[in-house]
Amino acid sequence: MKRPRHFHSPLLIAVLLGVLLLAACAPTAKRPVEPSQKTPAKPYEGTELTLASMTDQYVTAFRYLIPKFEEKTGVRIVLDELGYVDLYSKLTADFVAHTGNYDLMTVDIVWTGEYAQNKYTLPLDDFMARDKAALALDDIMPVAWTLGEWEDAHWAYPLAGYANVLNYRKDVLDEAGLEPPRTQEELLAYARKLTDKDKGFYGVALLGAKGPPAAQDYMAFVQQHGGGILDADGNIAINTPENVEILKFFGELFEYAPPGATDYWWDQRETAFRSGKVAMMEGWSIARAGYENPEISSVVGKVDIALAPVEGMKPKYGFGGWGIGINADSKHAEAAWAFIKWLSSPEIQKEWIRHDGAPIRRSTLEDPELNEAYPWFPILLESFEKGDGDYRPRIPQYSIIQDALGVAVNAYLVGEMGAQEALDQAQARVEENMR
Amino acid sequence: MRSRFKRSIFFVEKHYLLLLAPLLVFVAAIALYPLLFSFYISFFKYRLTDPNQARTFLGLANYINAFHDKTVVTAIRNTFVFVAGTVSIELVLGLGLALLFSGKSRGMRVMRSFLIIPMALPSLVVGLVWKSLYNVDFGVIPYYLKQLGLDMGRGPLGEIKLAMPAVILIDIWQWTPLVMIIFLAGLKSLPREPYEAARVDGASRWQSFWRITLPLLKPTILIVLLLRTMQGFKVFDIIYAATGGGPGTATTVLNYHIYTVGMVFFKMGYAAALANILLIIVAVLAVLYIIVLQRQQI
């Protein structure tokens, strides 16, 4: 029997399908670039950068400032706004696979060591040495360099400095005849005094949710008691007797916090404070301006801030915030650096602050106009001057510590285990995962 | 004649194979390869964030360690509680709803389409919505329960004893409609004759349900059990969004723990070993279901 002539047709179909597939996968045509001459003023014209940003308050400032930078330089910046957990895992995946999807990224202070050790981001020292004259480096607060500095190299540039401060309700404390607490013992005593459970009013708002919130809030209280997560030699020392006592103190504070506080992330703690349910709340200074915004706050004009209450030590205040780094795999490092340079320049920093950014420069913090608009800047300045950016260990293993503490602290707060047992378990979990 | 027939079958098959080839290559690339790779790396110590990308051969150590890992044991227990809770309640509720809405009136059809809405929502969204509803300080559900004079403590997702039932309730809300739809299809395919015969013999509706409907629905029940058990073991989004495995470890299910090991600690070898353990548990259960239910059918 002769083979039918249509024998080749399936093969033909397959080939055609393949061609179609390939065609579909081909890169889409680039957006038509306006025919403009490449002047030296716009050397990066047409470059496209992708910026991965945490959805903190400063993202508003990015949204406002990026178009201005685009207009000035012709660089296009795609802003990808991500929550804390997503940002961390997306960035890690991008770094590990060397896909280079993100050129720029906001880098949490606590990721510094990890990023430096693995060389995820580009060390910026060459850029900084080259452009020294234009950067006004001396003007940047010394503590702000902890946002990205690791073993004498800069893996991220300071972007937004946060100070741990005490927010309190002026009206409530006045009525009770109290001054803002200066020590941790006073904080606890006042929280007890101001709590009125029948009226649904509580002394203090805290972070207790399993994961980063519980871990970070606990570490803030460890710092305020003069303790630490690492010992003097830099070894992991979570389950020390001091830390167990501090965990018990932290647990006691929760008795005067809203009942749902063991489930609070940052946003819910903010909601609790802004809705007028609590008298005091320690937190990052960047949230301060929002309390005066009637759209999101029902405590407008009733809030003031004070230095964080500390116990038994020479005052040091928790410092945190974000740096901005350039992906080591980025193909547009020069353009990315141009953005960082522009953003951190003293003039643009003022705009950055006015649109919910956070300060890194002394000149910004001492600017008379800004001080008028933000009367709490002197407190920030003092907190920054005595800032401690290392209370959450910025070591490469930070995320392991945070995860272990996040489980243990929450387990203690909800009564699953005792304080000693919880911290023992955290210590074991860290040691086991560092191997 | 016969050989010609045979040849044409062969000939047709060849065509089929050729046409199927792209799909087979595709399946091998996206399903088979990752599966084999995960088996392979589960015998290694492999940290994704290790700058040298070193893989150290460990043999079965990852699997043995898993059973000495307290969190894994808790997670497996929690997973079984979650699966037992969701599957049993969804089965009963789904069957009940299917019987209720099997009618043909227009109202029934409208109601049925409303009930499908939860299923159409992404689980992550469902988890976040319920997290807000459950919030003890601002949420709706605790608000009304408090009005009734109940002490809500730290709230449904904050109390160790309440968290698991609360999460199970979310899953039930989302997936009972799917069970209902499967049962509706099952009910539609039942023969009418046995019911008519039963009515002639004077059987009550209750009797005909127990003696006719249920036995005839066995294949459908098997499908529901298999589908929901497998999905239950793989639950992640709802837990991730609503509790993050908390409070403490009260809702840490195995899949969530695998995520922590893999995507927080980036210990890929160990995570792969845990994932394979999950796979084995599900496979064994699936085979058991099929054996038990098929034996009863004969």
XYZ file of C-alpha atoms in Angstrom:
733
model
C 0.000 0.000 0.000
C 1.238 3.389 -0.875
C 1.555 5.852 1.892
C -1.009 8.581 1.675
C 0.337 11.889 0.616
C -0.809 13.743 3.677
C 1.701 11.899 5.855
C 3.768 15.004 6.401
C 0.919 17.189 7.441
C 1.173 16.579 11.246
C 4.831 17.346 11.112
C 4.002 20.456 9.203
C 1.427 21.438 11.807
C 3.929 20.864 14.578
C 6.507 23.000 12.835
C 3.961 25.734 12.205
C 2.895 25.639 15.861
C 6.507 25.920 16.891
C 7.009 28.921 14.677
C 3.887 30.527 16.098
C 5.086 29.862 19.640
C 8.452 31.377 18.908
C 6.797 34.385 17.399
C 4.664 34.804 20.519
C 7.720 34.611 22.720
C 9.679 37.166 20.750
C 10.348 40.379 22.634
C 7.642 42.929 22.131
C 8.548 45.999 20.207
C 10.105 48.709 22.322
C 8.137 51.817 23.062
C 8.941 54.367 20.465
C 11.565 56.671 21.885
C 10.943 60.265 21.037
C 13.525 61.478 18.591
C 15.565 63.660 20.847
C 19.229 64.336 20.569
C 21.405 62.711 23.181
C 22.749 65.698 24.988
C 25.384 65.248 27.695
C 22.782 66.489 30.218
C 20.757 63.319 29.649
C 23.337 60.561 29.300
C 20.936 57.810 30.412
C 18.059 58.829 28.142
C 15.839 55.835 27.409
C 17.243 53.609 30.147
C 14.603 51.699 32.095
C 15.160 50.924 35.767
C 12.991 48.815 38.040
C 12.814 49.787 41.695
C 11.473 47.340 44.279
C 10.175 49.346 47.209
C 8.760 48.391 50.556
C 5.236 49.772 50.980
C 6.264 52.003 53.877
C 5.112 55.613 54.115
C 8.009 56.785 51.934
C 6.547 55.034 48.913
C 4.347 58.136 48.512
C 7.502 60.205 48.147
C 8.796 57.803 45.494
C 5.552 58.150 43.586
C 5.900 61.929 43.694
C 9.633 62.217 42.978
C 10.176 59.541 40.317
C 8.320 61.476 37.554
C 10.483 64.506 38.354
C 13.632 62.448 37.931
C 12.265 60.933 34.723
C 11.580 64.382 33.350
C 15.043 65.586 34.238
C 17.052 62.638 32.959
C 14.879 60.736 30.517
C 15.370 57.572 32.597
C 12.210 55.579 33.097
C 11.725 54.043 36.553
C 9.182 51.304 37.119
C 8.162 51.268 40.779
C 7.230 47.848 42.145
C 5.611 48.232 45.566
C 5.850 45.139 47.763
C 5.004 44.188 51.344
C 7.790 43.281 53.749
C 7.715 39.500 53.445
C 7.166 39.500 49.681
C 9.895 42.062 49.114
C 12.443 39.960 50.965
C 11.673 36.693 49.207
C 11.291 38.240 45.738
C 14.609 40.026 46.073
C 16.369 36.937 47.365
C 15.026 34.888 44.468
C 16.198 37.580 42.049
C 19.690 37.670 43.577
C 20.167 33.934 43.885
C 19.082 33.217 40.325
C 21.015 36.261 38.991
C 17.974 37.284 36.982
C 18.604 40.984 37.546
C 14.897 41.868 37.420
C 15.323 44.698 39.892
C 17.973 47.351 39.361
C 17.259 49.256 42.548
C 15.813 48.052 45.805
C 15.027 49.373 49.245
C 17.178 47.424 51.705
C 16.063 47.028 55.307
C 18.833 47.908 57.744
C 18.765 44.345 59.068
C 19.496 42.805 55.658
C 22.830 44.631 55.440
C 25.080 41.807 56.609
C 23.345 39.191 54.513
C 23.500 41.306 51.352
C 27.151 42.178 51.964
C 28.243 38.620 52.649
C 26.555 37.265 49.539
C 27.441 40.320 47.433
C 23.823 40.670 46.344
C 24.149 44.407 45.925
C 26.900 46.487 44.384
C 29.399 48.069 46.791
C 28.947 51.788 46.246
C 32.355 52.933 47.459
C 33.825 53.555 43.999
C 30.873 55.724 43.039
C 31.081 57.545 46.346
C 34.803 58.223 45.997
C 34.329 59.473 42.443
C 31.395 61.804 43.238
C 32.582 62.807 46.688
C 32.417 66.521 45.962
C 28.735 66.456 45.055
C 27.470 64.124 47.783
C 27.970 66.213 50.980
C 28.733 63.012 52.868
C 29.551 64.763 56.149
C 26.000 66.047 56.284
C 24.568 62.534 56.529
C 23.940 61.528 60.162
C 26.632 59.055 61.307
C 24.027 56.549 62.477
C 22.373 56.631 59.037
C 25.378 54.846 57.564
C 24.300 51.711 59.401
C 21.671 51.568 56.645
C 23.931 49.562 54.370
C 27.468 49.773 55.736
C 29.162 46.459 56.443
C 32.835 45.927 57.165
C 33.938 49.289 55.734
C 32.032 48.966 52.470
C 28.658 50.417 51.510
C 26.201 47.866 50.162
C 23.287 50.261 50.255
C 23.022 54.037 50.463
C 21.065 55.677 53.305
C 17.480 56.276 52.155
C 15.139 56.685 55.120
C 16.205 56.852 58.761
C 13.699 55.883 61.440
C 14.064 56.497 65.153
C 12.230 54.448 67.734
C 10.182 57.042 69.626
C 7.322 57.079 72.079
C 4.052 58.400 70.669
C 1.548 59.386 73.328
C -1.826 61.002 73.676
C -1.276 64.446 75.181
C -4.909 64.761 76.243
C -5.012 61.410 78.035
C -1.735 61.863 79.888
C -2.627 65.453 80.854
C -5.947 64.343 82.268
C -4.200 61.731 84.380
C -1.592 64.298 85.436
C 1.279 62.335 83.933
C 4.401 63.350 82.063
C 5.521 61.004 79.272
C 7.362 58.019 80.795
C 11.155 58.181 80.809
C 11.920 54.660 82.004
C 10.537 51.252 81.142
C 9.167 50.832 84.663
C 7.267 54.091 84.273
C 5.965 52.935 80.899
C 4.552 49.789 82.496
C 3.115 51.662 85.478
C 1.439 54.290 83.288
C 0.119 51.663 80.891
C -1.496 49.926 83.868
C -2.940 53.171 85.137
C -4.355 54.353 81.830
C -5.984 51.067 80.846
C -9.752 51.013 81.196
C -10.914 47.708 79.774
C -14.599 48.420 80.302
C -14.341 51.446 78.044
C -12.171 49.555 75.574
C -9.236 51.887 76.198
C -5.738 50.509 76.648
C -2.411 51.805 77.928
C -0.102 50.740 75.172
C -0.128 49.257 71.667
C 2.428 46.571 70.827
C 3.346 44.133 68.067
C 2.690 40.511 68.922
C 1.945 38.700 65.665
C 3.929 35.608 64.891
C 6.836 36.452 62.620
C 8.742 39.700 62.078
C 6.423 41.872 64.242
C 6.822 39.969 67.530
C 10.540 39.475 66.923
C 11.278 43.102 66.147
C 9.190 44.597 68.935
C 10.781 42.255 71.454
C 14.247 43.226 70.244
C 13.308 46.895 70.639
C 12.451 46.234 74.293
C 15.646 44.260 74.791
C 17.547 47.303 73.517
C 15.648 49.624 75.840
C 16.659 47.491 78.806
C 20.288 47.713 77.745
C 20.385 44.078 76.667
C 21.269 42.417 73.419
C 20.672 39.412 71.197
C 24.406 38.931 70.658
C 26.978 38.681 73.467
C 30.124 40.811 73.631
C 31.944 38.444 71.249
C 29.148 38.536 68.702
C 27.809 35.054 69.500
C 24.080 34.384 69.462
C 22.887 34.757 73.066
C 19.113 34.718 72.982
C 18.286 32.644 76.056
C 20.188 34.631 78.675
C 18.562 35.207 82.077
C 18.337 38.949 81.286
C 16.500 38.310 78.034
C 14.083 35.941 79.782
C 13.284 38.689 82.303
C 12.776 41.182 79.471
C 10.448 38.747 77.712
C 8.395 38.480 80.899
C 8.282 42.275 81.116
C 7.186 42.402 77.464
C 4.470 39.865 78.252
C 3.291 41.952 81.206
C 2.920 44.994 78.961
C 0.542 42.975 76.783
C -1.909 42.855 79.677
C -2.421 46.575 79.091
C -2.573 46.342 75.315
C -5.691 45.709 73.197
C -6.581 41.999 73.409
C -5.880 41.486 69.719
C -2.333 42.834 70.056
C -0.820 39.346 70.023
C -1.984 39.305 66.399
C -0.888 42.841 65.426
C 1.333 43.655 62.501
C 2.593 47.230 62.100
C -0.515 48.395 60.279
C -2.905 47.089 62.934
C -0.879 48.688 65.700
C -1.090 51.951 63.779
C -4.842 51.511 63.368
C -5.220 50.934 67.098
C -3.327 54.128 67.901
C -4.867 56.260 65.185
C -8.392 55.182 66.082
C -7.846 56.487 69.618
C -7.986 53.168 71.453
C -4.604 53.434 73.162
C -2.673 56.011 75.167
C 0.920 55.213 74.216
C 2.752 53.478 71.437
C 6.406 53.075 70.701
C 7.144 53.001 67.042
C 9.073 54.295 64.065
C 9.148 58.051 63.737
C 8.072 57.922 60.092
C 4.459 57.308 61.127
C 4.324 60.539 63.122
C 3.156 62.853 60.316
C 0.200 60.560 59.586
C -1.384 61.235 62.990
C -2.104 64.791 61.838
C -3.876 63.607 58.683
C -7.636 63.623 59.401
C -8.281 61.174 56.566
C -6.523 58.357 58.363
C -6.390 59.566 61.958
C -8.992 60.349 64.583
C -6.391 61.713 67.015
C -5.375 64.840 65.070
C -3.760 67.411 67.359
C -3.820 65.087 70.349
C -0.509 63.331 69.792
C 3.002 64.200 70.801
C 6.230 62.283 70.709
C 9.017 61.833 73.243
C 12.322 60.029 73.382
C 11.838 56.291 73.833
C 11.869 55.304 77.522
C 15.059 53.424 78.418
C 16.085 51.595 81.563
C 19.376 51.514 83.407
C 21.832 52.617 80.752
C 23.365 55.603 79.048
C 20.517 56.637 76.742
C 20.690 55.035 73.312
C 17.730 54.871 70.999
C 16.700 52.226 68.529
C 17.502 53.217 64.968
C 16.200 51.539 61.848
C 14.968 52.281 58.393
C 15.927 51.629 54.847
C 18.854 51.986 52.511
C 18.676 51.842 48.747
C 20.902 49.407 46.902
C 21.856 48.552 43.340
C 21.539 44.942 42.229
C 24.954 43.422 41.564
C 23.441 41.932 38.395
C 21.992 45.220 37.159
C 23.040 46.325 33.697
C 22.266 49.958 34.452
C 24.336 50.599 37.559
C 25.390 54.083 36.413
C 21.821 55.230 35.842
C 20.770 53.666 39.131
C 23.532 55.475 40.960
C 22.464 58.731 39.273
C 19.017 58.230 40.826
C 20.438 57.567 44.298
C 22.700 60.596 44.017
C 19.840 62.817 42.926
C 17.446 61.504 45.572
C 19.873 61.973 48.452
C 20.936 65.481 47.465
C 20.055 68.093 50.130
C 17.482 69.970 47.968
C 15.582 66.868 46.898
C 15.682 65.554 50.483
C 13.391 68.413 51.516
C 10.846 67.348 48.899
C 11.341 63.747 50.034
C 10.397 64.747 53.607
C 7.384 66.805 52.532
C 5.931 63.738 50.793
C 6.240 61.312 53.722
C 9.879 60.352 53.268
C 12.218 60.053 56.254
C 15.391 62.036 56.934
C 19.016 60.986 56.707
C 20.742 64.410 56.664
C 21.515 66.797 59.500
C 20.720 69.730 57.225
C 17.212 68.312 56.693
C 16.629 67.756 60.391
C 17.843 71.271 61.218
C 16.077 73.018 58.348
C 13.957 75.836 59.873
C 11.081 75.475 57.386
C 10.810 71.754 57.927
C 11.069 72.214 61.695
C 8.090 74.509 61.527
C 6.044 71.959 59.598
C 7.293 69.030 61.676
C 7.836 70.368 65.217
C 9.006 66.960 66.443
C 12.237 67.077 64.407
C 14.410 68.047 67.444
C 13.409 64.779 69.132
C 14.335 62.917 65.973
C 17.679 64.683 65.826
C 18.485 63.715 69.395
C 17.357 60.122 68.792
C 19.538 59.970 65.692
C 22.536 61.438 67.513
C 22.272 58.742 70.161
C 20.985 56.177 67.671
C 21.782 52.487 67.858
C 21.412 50.834 64.479
C 22.686 47.469 65.670
C 20.136 46.484 68.310
C 18.680 44.170 65.725
C 21.867 42.363 64.729
C 22.627 43.305 61.138
C 24.578 40.071 60.706
C 24.174 37.756 57.693
C 22.071 35.374 59.797
C 19.558 38.035 60.848
C 16.575 36.500 59.065
C 17.116 33.235 60.913
C 17.190 35.043 64.263
C 14.077 36.979 63.348
C 12.169 33.877 62.348
C 13.141 31.965 65.492
C 12.271 34.886 67.764
C 9.076 35.544 65.824
C 7.822 32.059 66.666
C 9.131 31.960 70.257
C 7.968 35.398 71.424
C 4.498 34.878 69.996
C 4.305 31.392 71.536
C 5.114 32.907 74.948
C 2.617 35.745 74.523
C -0.281 33.423 73.709
C 0.651 31.059 76.530
C 1.888 28.133 74.481
C 5.127 27.965 76.461
C 7.053 29.654 79.258
C 9.551 32.467 78.730
C 12.655 30.343 79.366
C 11.394 27.479 77.234
C 10.481 29.830 74.391
C 13.889 31.491 74.282
C 15.701 28.154 74.676
C 13.826 26.937 71.649
C 14.656 30.095 69.692
C 18.343 29.708 70.570
C 18.292 26.071 69.449
C 16.479 26.923 66.233
C 19.008 29.622 65.341
C 22.004 27.418 66.105
C 20.568 24.563 64.102
C 19.841 26.705 61.059
C 23.154 28.532 61.071
C 24.987 25.285 60.520
C -7.465 -7.479 5.426
C -6.602 -7.869 9.038
C -3.034 -6.827 8.624
C -4.132 -3.750 6.743
C -6.409 -2.856 9.630
C -3.564 -3.348 12.074
C -1.291 -1.237 10.002
C -3.735 1.583 9.847
C -4.046 1.554 13.661
C -0.309 1.734 13.911
C -0.324 4.438 11.383
C -2.904 6.452 13.257
C -1.028 5.966 16.519
C 2.082 7.299 14.940
C 0.171 10.395 14.031
C -1.132 10.697 17.550
C 2.301 10.369 19.016
C 3.629 12.998 16.718
C 0.843 15.377 17.606
C 1.206 14.590 21.276
C 4.956 15.050 21.269
C 4.981 18.789 22.028
C 2.636 18.212 24.964
C 4.692 15.300 26.277
C 7.864 17.351 26.081
C 6.052 20.160 27.857
C 4.778 17.882 30.644
C 8.200 16.331 31.089
C 9.779 19.754 31.316
C 7.380 21.382 33.746
C 6.049 18.447 35.782
C 8.378 15.501 35.628
C 11.709 17.285 35.760
C 10.970 19.357 38.891
C 9.590 16.272 40.626
C 12.679 14.208 39.892
C 14.909 17.141 40.782
C 13.171 17.540 44.146
C 13.746 13.836 44.847
C 17.370 14.277 43.879
C 18.110 17.319 46.044
C 16.255 15.830 49.029
C 19.342 13.658 49.577
C 21.613 16.702 49.749
C 22.346 19.565 52.062
C 21.645 22.425 49.693
C 21.357 26.038 50.862
C 20.125 28.219 48.030
C 21.746 31.320 49.507
C 25.118 29.632 49.897
C 27.497 31.683 47.727
C 29.285 28.517 46.531
C 26.023 26.683 45.823
C 27.600 23.621 47.446
C 25.582 20.409 47.582
C 26.733 17.922 50.185
C 25.390 14.381 49.919
C 23.583 13.353 53.109
C 21.814 10.161 52.115
C 18.558 9.799 54.028
C 19.569 12.231 56.789
C 17.052 14.878 55.711
C 14.212 12.355 56.013
C 15.408 11.021 59.348
C 15.910 14.522 60.764
C 12.364 15.416 59.829
C 10.957 12.993 62.387
C 13.200 14.386 65.112
C 12.147 17.944 64.272
C 9.542 19.048 66.813
C 7.977 21.548 64.430
C 7.531 18.904 61.735
C 5.767 16.573 64.132
C 3.480 19.397 65.296
C 2.909 20.435 61.706
C 1.931 16.915 60.633
C -0.495 16.677 63.549
C -1.978 20.079 62.711
C -2.311 19.073 59.070
C -4.275 15.952 59.985
C -6.572 17.964 62.260
C -7.126 20.488 59.482
C -7.832 17.839 56.858
C -10.119 15.808 59.105
C -12.035 18.915 60.151
C -12.471 20.419 56.720
C -13.121 17.257 54.723
C -15.693 15.753 57.100
C -17.686 18.952 57.574
C -17.489 19.948 53.922
C -18.668 16.493 52.898
C -21.743 16.608 55.122
C -22.543 20.262 54.422
C -21.908 19.910 50.703
C -24.192 16.909 50.428
C -26.851 18.677 52.473
C -26.666 21.773 50.287
C -26.736 19.679 47.124
C -29.909 17.903 48.269
C -31.418 21.238 49.238
C -30.605 22.945 45.954
C -31.133 20.034 43.578
C -34.531 21.409 42.654
C -35.150 22.932 39.263
C -36.937 26.148 40.191
C -35.467 29.481 39.172
C -34.846 30.532 42.765
C -32.710 27.452 43.284
C -30.578 28.276 40.293
C -30.021 31.830 41.491
C -29.099 30.583 44.971
C -26.701 28.031 43.514
C -24.816 30.648 41.553
C -24.514 32.829 44.656
C -23.045 29.949 46.606
C -20.305 29.552 44.028
C -18.864 33.030 44.643
C -16.485 32.047 47.511
C -14.895 29.436 45.293
C -14.136 32.019 42.654
C -12.135 34.196 45.054
C -8.375 33.702 45.413
C -7.608 31.925 48.712
C -5.154 34.631 49.687
C -7.880 37.249 49.438
C -10.264 35.040 51.382
C -7.643 34.632 54.118
C -7.066 38.370 54.379
C -10.776 39.189 54.396
C -11.429 36.685 57.181
C -8.422 37.951 59.110
C -10.095 41.352 59.176
C -13.491 39.877 60.039
C -11.938 37.916 62.918
C -9.893 40.849 64.280
C -10.897 41.155 67.917
C -10.414 44.927 68.157
C -11.866 46.091 64.838
C -13.541 43.011 63.295
C -17.244 42.324 62.781
C -17.505 38.755 64.060
C -15.986 39.307 67.526
C -18.000 42.530 67.795
C -21.319 40.689 67.618
C -20.085 37.796 69.736
C -19.028 40.325 72.376
C -22.497 41.892 72.180
C -23.824 38.465 73.111
C -21.672 38.614 76.201
C -19.026 36.149 75.067
C -15.454 36.701 76.199
C -13.403 36.760 73.026
C -9.988 36.899 74.705
C -7.361 37.523 72.074
C -9.837 36.831 69.298
C -10.533 33.773 67.138
C -7.130 33.857 65.441
C -5.251 34.850 68.600
C -6.300 32.110 71.017
C -4.466 28.814 70.693
C -7.625 26.760 71.080
C -9.720 28.808 68.687
C -7.242 29.399 65.885
C -7.478 25.992 64.221
C -11.303 25.836 64.232
C -11.355 29.421 62.949
C -9.068 28.540 60.048
C -11.073 25.386 59.327
C -14.197 27.537 59.142
C -12.561 29.735 56.483
C -11.740 26.684 54.390
C -15.267 25.340 54.815
C -16.735 28.666 53.725
C -14.618 28.687 50.622
C -14.720 25.063 49.498
C -18.126 23.651 50.518
C -19.623 25.067 47.278
C -17.224 22.935 45.244
C -18.343 19.836 47.127
C -21.948 20.882 46.560
C -21.415 21.179 42.818
C -19.833 17.744 42.588
C -22.713 16.225 44.548
C -25.252 18.049 42.386
C -23.708 16.453 39.322
C -23.718 13.089 41.120
C -27.390 13.441 42.072
C -28.354 14.354 38.508
C -26.821 11.151 37.181
C -28.744 8.845 39.530
C -31.346 6.547 37.894
C -34.997 7.283 38.708
C -36.238 3.679 38.712
C -35.018 2.593 42.166
C -36.812 5.583 43.725
C -40.056 4.736 41.957
C -39.754 1.128 43.053
C -39.029 2.239 46.618
C -42.041 4.525 46.658
C -44.240 1.701 45.429
C -42.865 -0.431 48.272
C -43.788 2.315 50.712
C -40.313 3.488 51.708
C -40.059 6.810 53.504
C -37.926 9.600 52.044
C -35.417 9.029 54.836
C -35.189 5.343 53.987
C -34.721 5.981 50.304
C -31.948 8.455 51.118
C -30.042 5.975 53.311
C -30.708 2.889 51.200
C -30.604 4.308 47.680
C -29.108 7.768 47.373
C -26.074 7.267 49.614
C -24.970 3.890 48.208
C -25.423 5.109 44.668
C -23.452 8.258 45.431
C -20.400 6.297 46.572
C -18.310 7.053 43.481
C -19.098 10.753 43.909
C -18.194 10.598 47.603
C -14.902 9.013 46.618
C -14.157 11.851 44.227
C -14.995 14.477 46.831
C -12.918 12.734 49.487
C -9.918 12.386 47.211
C -10.083 15.909 45.878
C -10.640 17.672 49.172
C -8.140 15.525 51.087
C -5.419 16.266 48.601
C -6.261 19.957 48.569
C -6.483 19.973 52.358
C -3.008 18.541 52.760
C -1.669 21.186 50.444
C -3.359 24.124 52.223
C -1.128 27.167 52.285
C -2.670 30.468 51.136
C -5.384 30.646 53.789
C -2.925 29.909 56.601
C -0.297 32.245 55.167
C -2.743 35.134 54.933
C -4.784 34.615 58.090
C -2.390 33.405 60.786
C 1.122 32.853 59.448
C 0.994 29.521 61.252
C 0.313 31.204 64.593
C -0.528 31.800 67.351
C 2.598 29.965 68.428
C 2.492 26.898 66.233
C -1.239 26.269 66.538
C -1.984 26.477 62.814
C 1.419 25.604 61.377
C 0.537 22.969 58.797
C 3.149 20.930 56.987
C 2.980 22.911 53.765
C 3.450 26.173 55.650
C 6.468 24.749 57.433
C 7.899 23.629 54.101
C 7.514 27.200 52.886
C 9.404 28.499 55.947
C 12.219 25.999 55.506
C 12.452 26.606 51.779
C 11.704 30.294 51.329
C 12.885 31.775 54.653
C 15.843 29.555 55.492
C 16.384 28.569 51.833
C 17.305 25.032 52.912
C 16.212 23.447 49.678
C 17.325 19.876 50.399
C 15.419 19.661 53.658
C 12.379 21.413 52.193
C 12.345 18.937 49.308
C 12.514 16.034 51.760
C 9.551 17.446 53.719
C 7.601 17.969 50.513
C 8.221 14.358 49.552
C 6.995 13.198 52.954
C 3.806 15.177 52.328
C 3.523 13.571 48.902
C 3.862 10.086 50.386
C 1.228 10.756 53.065
C -1.232 11.985 50.448
C -0.494 9.103 48.081
C -0.962 6.470 50.796
C -4.246 8.029 51.907
C -5.497 8.249 48.343
C -4.789 4.570 47.742
C -6.490 3.656 51.032
C -9.642 5.590 50.114
C -9.836 3.920 46.748
C -9.361 0.426 48.168
C -11.879 0.857 50.967
C -14.598 2.464 48.890
C -14.212 0.144 45.917
C -14.319 -2.954 48.085
C -17.617 -1.815 49.585
C -19.063 -1.257 46.170
C -18.792 -4.926 45.150
